[in-house]
PDB file of C-alpha atoms in Angstrom:
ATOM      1  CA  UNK V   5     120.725 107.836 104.585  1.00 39.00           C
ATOM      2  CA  UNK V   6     119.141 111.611 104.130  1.00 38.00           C
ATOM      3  CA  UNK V   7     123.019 112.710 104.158  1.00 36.00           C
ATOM      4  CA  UNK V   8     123.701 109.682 101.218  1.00 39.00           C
ATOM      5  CA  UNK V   9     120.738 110.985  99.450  1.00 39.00           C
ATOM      6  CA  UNK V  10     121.363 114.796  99.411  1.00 36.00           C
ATOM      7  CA  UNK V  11     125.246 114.566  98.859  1.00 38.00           C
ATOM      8  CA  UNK V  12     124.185 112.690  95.832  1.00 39.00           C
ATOM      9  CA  UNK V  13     121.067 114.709  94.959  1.00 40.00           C
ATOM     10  CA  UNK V  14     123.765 117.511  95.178  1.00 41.00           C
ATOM     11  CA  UNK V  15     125.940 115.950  92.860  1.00 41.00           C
ATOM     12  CA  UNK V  16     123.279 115.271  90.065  1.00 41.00           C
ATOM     13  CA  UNK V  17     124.728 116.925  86.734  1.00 41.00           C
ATOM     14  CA  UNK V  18     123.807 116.113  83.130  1.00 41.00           C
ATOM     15  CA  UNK V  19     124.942 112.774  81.672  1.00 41.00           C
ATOM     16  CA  UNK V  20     127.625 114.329  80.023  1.00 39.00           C
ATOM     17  CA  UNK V  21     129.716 115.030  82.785  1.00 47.00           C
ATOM     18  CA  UNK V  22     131.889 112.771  84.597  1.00 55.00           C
ATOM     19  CA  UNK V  23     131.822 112.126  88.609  1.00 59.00           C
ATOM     20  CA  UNK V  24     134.804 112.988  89.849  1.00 73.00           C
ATOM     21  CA  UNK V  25     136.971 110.782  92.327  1.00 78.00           C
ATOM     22  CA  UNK V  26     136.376 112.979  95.409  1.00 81.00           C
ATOM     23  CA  UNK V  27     132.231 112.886  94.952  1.00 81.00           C
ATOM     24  CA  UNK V  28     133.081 109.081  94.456  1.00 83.00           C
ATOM     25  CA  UNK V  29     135.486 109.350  97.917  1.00 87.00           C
ATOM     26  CA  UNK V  30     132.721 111.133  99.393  1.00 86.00           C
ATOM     27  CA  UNK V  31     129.613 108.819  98.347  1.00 84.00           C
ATOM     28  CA  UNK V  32     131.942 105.402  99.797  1.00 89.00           C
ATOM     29  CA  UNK V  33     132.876 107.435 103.326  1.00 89.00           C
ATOM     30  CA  UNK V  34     128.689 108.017 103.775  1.00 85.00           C
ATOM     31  CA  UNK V  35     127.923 104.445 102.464  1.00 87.00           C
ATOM     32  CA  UNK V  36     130.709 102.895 104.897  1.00 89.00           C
ATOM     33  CA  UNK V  37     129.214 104.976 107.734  1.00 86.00           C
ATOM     34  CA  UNK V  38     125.633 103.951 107.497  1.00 82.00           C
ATOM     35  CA  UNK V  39     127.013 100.287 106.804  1.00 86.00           C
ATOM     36  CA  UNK V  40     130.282  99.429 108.409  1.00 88.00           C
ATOM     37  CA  UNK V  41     129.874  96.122 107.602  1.00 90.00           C
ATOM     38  CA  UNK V  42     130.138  97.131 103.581  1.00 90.00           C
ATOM     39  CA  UNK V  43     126.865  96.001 102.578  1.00 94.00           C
ATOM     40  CA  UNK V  44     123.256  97.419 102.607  1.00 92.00           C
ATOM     41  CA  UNK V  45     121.157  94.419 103.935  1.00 93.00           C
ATOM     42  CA  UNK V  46     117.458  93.923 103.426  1.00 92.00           C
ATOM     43  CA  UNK V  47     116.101  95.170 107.195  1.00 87.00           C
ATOM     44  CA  UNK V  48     118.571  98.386 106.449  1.00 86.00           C
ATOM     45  CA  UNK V  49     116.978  99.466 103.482  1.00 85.00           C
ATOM     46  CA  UNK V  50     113.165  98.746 105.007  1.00 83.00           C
ATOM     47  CA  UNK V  51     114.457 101.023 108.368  1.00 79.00           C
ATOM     48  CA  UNK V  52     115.939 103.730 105.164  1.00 76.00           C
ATOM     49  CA  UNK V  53     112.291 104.101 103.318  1.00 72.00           C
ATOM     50  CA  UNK V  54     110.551 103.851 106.618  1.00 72.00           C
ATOM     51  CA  UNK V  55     108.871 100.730 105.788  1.00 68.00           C
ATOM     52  CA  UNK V  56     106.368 100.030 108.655  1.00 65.00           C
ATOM     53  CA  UNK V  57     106.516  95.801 109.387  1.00 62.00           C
ATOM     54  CA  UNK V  58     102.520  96.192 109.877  1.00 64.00           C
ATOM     55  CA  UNK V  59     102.846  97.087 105.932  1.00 69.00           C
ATOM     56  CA  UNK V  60     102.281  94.106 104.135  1.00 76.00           C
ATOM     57  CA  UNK V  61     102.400  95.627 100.513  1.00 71.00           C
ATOM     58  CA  UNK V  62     105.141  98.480 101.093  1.00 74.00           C
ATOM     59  CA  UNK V  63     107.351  95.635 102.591  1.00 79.00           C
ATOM     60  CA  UNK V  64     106.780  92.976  99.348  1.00 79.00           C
ATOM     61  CA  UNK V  65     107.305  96.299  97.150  1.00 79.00           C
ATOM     62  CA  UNK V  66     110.058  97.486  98.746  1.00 83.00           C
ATOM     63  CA  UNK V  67     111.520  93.705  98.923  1.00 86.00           C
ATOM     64  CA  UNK V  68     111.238  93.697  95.211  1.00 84.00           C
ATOM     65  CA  UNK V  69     113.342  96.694  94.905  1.00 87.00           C
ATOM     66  CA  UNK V  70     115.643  95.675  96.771  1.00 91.00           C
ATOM     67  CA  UNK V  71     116.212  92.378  95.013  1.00 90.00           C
ATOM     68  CA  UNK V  72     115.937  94.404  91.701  1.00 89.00           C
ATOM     69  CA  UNK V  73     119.175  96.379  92.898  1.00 91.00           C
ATOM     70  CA  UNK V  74     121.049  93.177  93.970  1.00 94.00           C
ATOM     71  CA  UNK V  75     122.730  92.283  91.285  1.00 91.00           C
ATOM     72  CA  UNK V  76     125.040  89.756  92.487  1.00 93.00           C
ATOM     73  CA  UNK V  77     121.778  87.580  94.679  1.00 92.00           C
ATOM     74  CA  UNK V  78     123.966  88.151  97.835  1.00 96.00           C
ATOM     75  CA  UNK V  79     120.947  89.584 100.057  1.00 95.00           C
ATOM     76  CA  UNK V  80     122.986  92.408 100.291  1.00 96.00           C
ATOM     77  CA  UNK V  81     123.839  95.753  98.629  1.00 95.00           C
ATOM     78  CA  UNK V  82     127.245  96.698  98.291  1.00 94.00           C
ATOM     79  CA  UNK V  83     128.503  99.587  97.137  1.00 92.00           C
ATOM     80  CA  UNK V  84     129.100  99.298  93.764  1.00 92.00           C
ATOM     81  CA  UNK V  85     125.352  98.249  93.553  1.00 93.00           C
ATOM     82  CA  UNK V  86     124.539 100.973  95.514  1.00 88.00           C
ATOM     83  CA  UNK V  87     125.933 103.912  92.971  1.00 88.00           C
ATOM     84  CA  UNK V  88     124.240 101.985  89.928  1.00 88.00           C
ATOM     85  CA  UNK V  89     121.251 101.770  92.128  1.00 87.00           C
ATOM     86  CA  UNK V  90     121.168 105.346  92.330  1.00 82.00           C
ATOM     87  CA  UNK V  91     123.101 106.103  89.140  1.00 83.00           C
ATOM     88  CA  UNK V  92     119.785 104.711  87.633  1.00 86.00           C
ATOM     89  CA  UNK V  93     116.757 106.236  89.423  1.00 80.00           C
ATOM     90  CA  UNK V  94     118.501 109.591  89.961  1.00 78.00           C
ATOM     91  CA  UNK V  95     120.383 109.809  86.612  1.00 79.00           C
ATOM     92  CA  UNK V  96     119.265 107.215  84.410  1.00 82.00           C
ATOM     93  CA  UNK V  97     118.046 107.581  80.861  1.00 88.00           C
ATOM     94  CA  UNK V  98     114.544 106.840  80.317  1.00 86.00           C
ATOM     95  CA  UNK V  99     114.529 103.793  78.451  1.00 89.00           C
ATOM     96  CA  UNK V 100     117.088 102.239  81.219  1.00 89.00           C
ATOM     97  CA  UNK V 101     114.524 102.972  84.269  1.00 87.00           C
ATOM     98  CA  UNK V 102     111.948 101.272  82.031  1.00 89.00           C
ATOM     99  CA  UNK V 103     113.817  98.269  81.122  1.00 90.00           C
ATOM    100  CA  UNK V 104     114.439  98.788  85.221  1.00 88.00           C
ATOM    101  CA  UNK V 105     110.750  98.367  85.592  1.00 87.00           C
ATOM    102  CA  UNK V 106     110.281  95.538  83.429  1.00 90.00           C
ATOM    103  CA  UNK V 107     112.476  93.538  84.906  1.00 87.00           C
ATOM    104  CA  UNK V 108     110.871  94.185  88.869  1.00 84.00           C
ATOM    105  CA  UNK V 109     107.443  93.413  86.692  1.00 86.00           C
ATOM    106  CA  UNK V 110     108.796  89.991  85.546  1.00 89.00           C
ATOM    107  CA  UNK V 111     109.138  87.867  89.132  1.00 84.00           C
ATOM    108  CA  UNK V 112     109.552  84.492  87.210  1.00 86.00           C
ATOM    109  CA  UNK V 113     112.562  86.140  84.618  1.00 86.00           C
ATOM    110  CA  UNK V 114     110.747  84.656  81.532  1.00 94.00           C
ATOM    111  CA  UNK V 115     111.053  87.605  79.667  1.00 94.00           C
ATOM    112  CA  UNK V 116     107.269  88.396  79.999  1.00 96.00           C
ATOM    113  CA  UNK V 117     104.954  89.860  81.981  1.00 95.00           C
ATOM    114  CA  UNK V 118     101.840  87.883  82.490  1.00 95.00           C
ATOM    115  CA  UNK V 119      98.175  89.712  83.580  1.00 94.00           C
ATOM    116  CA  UNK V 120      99.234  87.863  86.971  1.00 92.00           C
ATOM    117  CA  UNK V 121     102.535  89.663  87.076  1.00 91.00           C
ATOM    118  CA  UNK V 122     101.294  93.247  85.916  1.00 90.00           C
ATOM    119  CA  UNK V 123      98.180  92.991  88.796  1.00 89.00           C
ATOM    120  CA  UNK V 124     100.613  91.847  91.189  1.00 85.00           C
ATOM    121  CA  UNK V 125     102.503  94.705  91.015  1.00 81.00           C
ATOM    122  CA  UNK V 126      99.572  97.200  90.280  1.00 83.00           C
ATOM    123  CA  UNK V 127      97.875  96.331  93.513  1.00 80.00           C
ATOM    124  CA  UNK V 128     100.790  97.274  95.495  1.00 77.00           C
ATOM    125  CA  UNK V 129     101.502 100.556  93.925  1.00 73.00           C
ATOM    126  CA  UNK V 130      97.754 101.181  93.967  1.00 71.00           C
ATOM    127  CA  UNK V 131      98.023 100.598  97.453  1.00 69.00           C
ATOM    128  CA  UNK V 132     101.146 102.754  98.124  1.00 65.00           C
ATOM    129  CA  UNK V 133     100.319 105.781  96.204  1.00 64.00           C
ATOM    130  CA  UNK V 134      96.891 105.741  97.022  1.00 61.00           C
ATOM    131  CA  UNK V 135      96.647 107.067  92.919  1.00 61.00           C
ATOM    132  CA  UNK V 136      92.942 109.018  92.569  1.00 66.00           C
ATOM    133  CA  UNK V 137      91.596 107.246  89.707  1.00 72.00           C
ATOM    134  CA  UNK V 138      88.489 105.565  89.034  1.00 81.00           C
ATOM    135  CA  UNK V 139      89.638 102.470  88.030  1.00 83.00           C
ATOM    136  CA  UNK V 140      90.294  99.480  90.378  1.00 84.00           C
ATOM    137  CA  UNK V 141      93.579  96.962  89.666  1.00 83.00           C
ATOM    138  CA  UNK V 142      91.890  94.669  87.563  1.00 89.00           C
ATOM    139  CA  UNK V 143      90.479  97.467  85.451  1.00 91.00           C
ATOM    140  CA  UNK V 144      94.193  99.368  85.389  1.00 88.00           C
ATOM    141  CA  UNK V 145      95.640  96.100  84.116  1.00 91.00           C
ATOM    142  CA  UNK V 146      93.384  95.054  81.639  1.00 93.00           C
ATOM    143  CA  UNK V 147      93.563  98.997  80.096  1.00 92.00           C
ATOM    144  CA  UNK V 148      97.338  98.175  80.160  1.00 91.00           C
ATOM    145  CA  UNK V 149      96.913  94.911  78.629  1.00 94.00           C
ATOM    146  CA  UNK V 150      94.605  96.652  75.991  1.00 94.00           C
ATOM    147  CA  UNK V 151      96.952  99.193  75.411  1.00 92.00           C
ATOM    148  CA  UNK V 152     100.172  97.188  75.271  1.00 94.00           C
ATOM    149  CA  UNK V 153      99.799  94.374  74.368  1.00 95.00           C
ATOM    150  CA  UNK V 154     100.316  94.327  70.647  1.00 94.00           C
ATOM    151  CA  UNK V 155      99.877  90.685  69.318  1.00 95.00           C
ATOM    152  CA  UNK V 156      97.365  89.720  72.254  1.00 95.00           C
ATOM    153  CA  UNK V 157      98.873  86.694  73.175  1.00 96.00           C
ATOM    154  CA  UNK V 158      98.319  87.846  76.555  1.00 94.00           C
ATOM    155  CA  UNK V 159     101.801  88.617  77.429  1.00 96.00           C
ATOM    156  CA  UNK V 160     103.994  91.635  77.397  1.00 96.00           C
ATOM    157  CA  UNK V 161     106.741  91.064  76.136  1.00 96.00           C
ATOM    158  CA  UNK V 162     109.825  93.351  76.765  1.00 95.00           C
ATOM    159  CA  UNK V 163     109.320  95.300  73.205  1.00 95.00           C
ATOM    160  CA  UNK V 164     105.607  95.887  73.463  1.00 95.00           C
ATOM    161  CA  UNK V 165     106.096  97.535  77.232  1.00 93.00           C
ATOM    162  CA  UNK V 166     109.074 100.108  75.885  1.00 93.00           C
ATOM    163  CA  UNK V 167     107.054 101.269  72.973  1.00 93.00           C
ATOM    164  CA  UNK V 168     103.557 101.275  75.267  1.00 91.00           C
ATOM    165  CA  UNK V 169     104.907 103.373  77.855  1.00 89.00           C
ATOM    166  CA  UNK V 170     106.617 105.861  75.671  1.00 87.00           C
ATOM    167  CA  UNK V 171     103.725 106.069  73.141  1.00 88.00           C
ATOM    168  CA  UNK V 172     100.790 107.053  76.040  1.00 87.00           C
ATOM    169  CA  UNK V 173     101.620 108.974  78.759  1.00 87.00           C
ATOM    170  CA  UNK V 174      98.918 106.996  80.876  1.00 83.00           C
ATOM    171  CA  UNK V 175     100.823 103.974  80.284  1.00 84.00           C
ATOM    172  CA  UNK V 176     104.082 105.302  81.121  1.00 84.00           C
ATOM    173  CA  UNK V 177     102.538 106.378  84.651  1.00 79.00           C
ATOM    174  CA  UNK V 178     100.922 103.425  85.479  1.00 78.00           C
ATOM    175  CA  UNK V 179     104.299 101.208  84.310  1.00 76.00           C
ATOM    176  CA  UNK V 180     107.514 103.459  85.427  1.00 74.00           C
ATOM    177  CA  UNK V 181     108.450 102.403  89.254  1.00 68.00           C
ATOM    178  CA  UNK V 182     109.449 105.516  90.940  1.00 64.00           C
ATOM    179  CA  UNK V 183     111.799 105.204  94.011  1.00 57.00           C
ATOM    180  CA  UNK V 184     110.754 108.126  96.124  1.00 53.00           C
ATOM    181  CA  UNK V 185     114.354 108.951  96.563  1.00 45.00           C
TER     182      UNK V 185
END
C-alpha cells in the first residue's frame, strides 16, 4: 500500500495536467498486486491504515470512509473507485473534499446533518486526533451549529456547511475529513 501511495504521491501534478496511460498502467499493476482478487475489501483497507480491532472509534471512522469511497455499495473497492478515491483526497479541489465530507457527515442521506450526526462524527475525530483544544464534543458541535447553521432550524443543510467552512477557518478544521494518506 506505501508503494500505491508514493507512486501516486509521486505522480501528484497540478489539475491542469493530464495522467498519462503509463502512471494509469502503473497505478492498476500496484492495485492488482496488493488485491489479486480486483477489489479492496473492508478488512484490507483496516490492515492498510493500521486500524487496531481493539479501536472501537478508528474502526467505525475508518468504516465510514470506506463506505464513503464505495460508490457502487459492493463492500468492495475496485479500482476505478480506488483512483477517484485518491483522485479526491490527494488532488481534489476544495469544495469537492467538502461536499466529500458532507456526505460521510450525513449517515441517514437526507441531505442534512443533524446535531446527532455532526457529534457522531466529532467524537470520533476528537478521539483520533487527540486535537488540543479546550472544548469537549458537545461544546465543538454546538460552536459549529452556532456558526453554521444559518436559519437555525437545527440542521445543516448542504449550502450552510460549504459557505461555513470556507468563511472561518475554525470551521473548516473542525468539518474537512482528512485521510492521513
Amino acid at each position: 500500500w506505501n508503494l500505491i501511495l508514493s507512486v501516486t504521491m509521486g505522480q501528484v501534478q497540478s489539475e491542469e495536467e493530464e495522467v498519462e496511460l503509463a502512471q494509469i498502467q502503473d497505478l492498476y499493476a500496484v492495485f492488482m498486486q496488493e488485491c489479486p482478487s480486483g477489489a479492496l475489501h473492508l478488512h484490507e483497507f483496516k490492515r492498510i491504515f493500521r486500524v487496531q480491532s481493539s479501536s472501537e472509534e478508528e474502526s467505525l471512522y475508518i468504516e465510514t470512509i470506506f463506505r464513503s469511497f464505495d460508490t457502487n455499495k459492493d463492500n468492495a473497492i475496485d479500482f476505478m473507485e480506488y483512483v477517484a478515491a485518491l483522485h479526491l483526497v490527494l488532488r481534489g479541489k476544495l469544495e469537492d473534499r467538502l461536499k466529500w465530507s458532507f456526505k460521510v457527515y450525513d449517515r441517514d442521506g437526507n441531505g442534512k446533518l443533524d446535531r446527532h450526526e455532526v457529534k457522531h462524527i466529532i467524537r470520533i475525530i476528537y478521539k483520533l486526533k487527540r486535537l488540543d483544544i479546550e472544548m469537549t464534543p458537545n461544546e465543538v458541535c454546538d460552536r459549529i451549529f452556532e456558526l453554521v447553521d444559518q436559519n437555525k432550524d437545527g440542521q445543516i443543510s448542504l449550502t450552510e456547511f460549504l459557505e461555513g467552512a470556507q468563511k472561518d477557518e475554525w470551521v473548516m478544521n473542525m468539518l474537512k475529513l482528512d485521510v492521513n494518506a
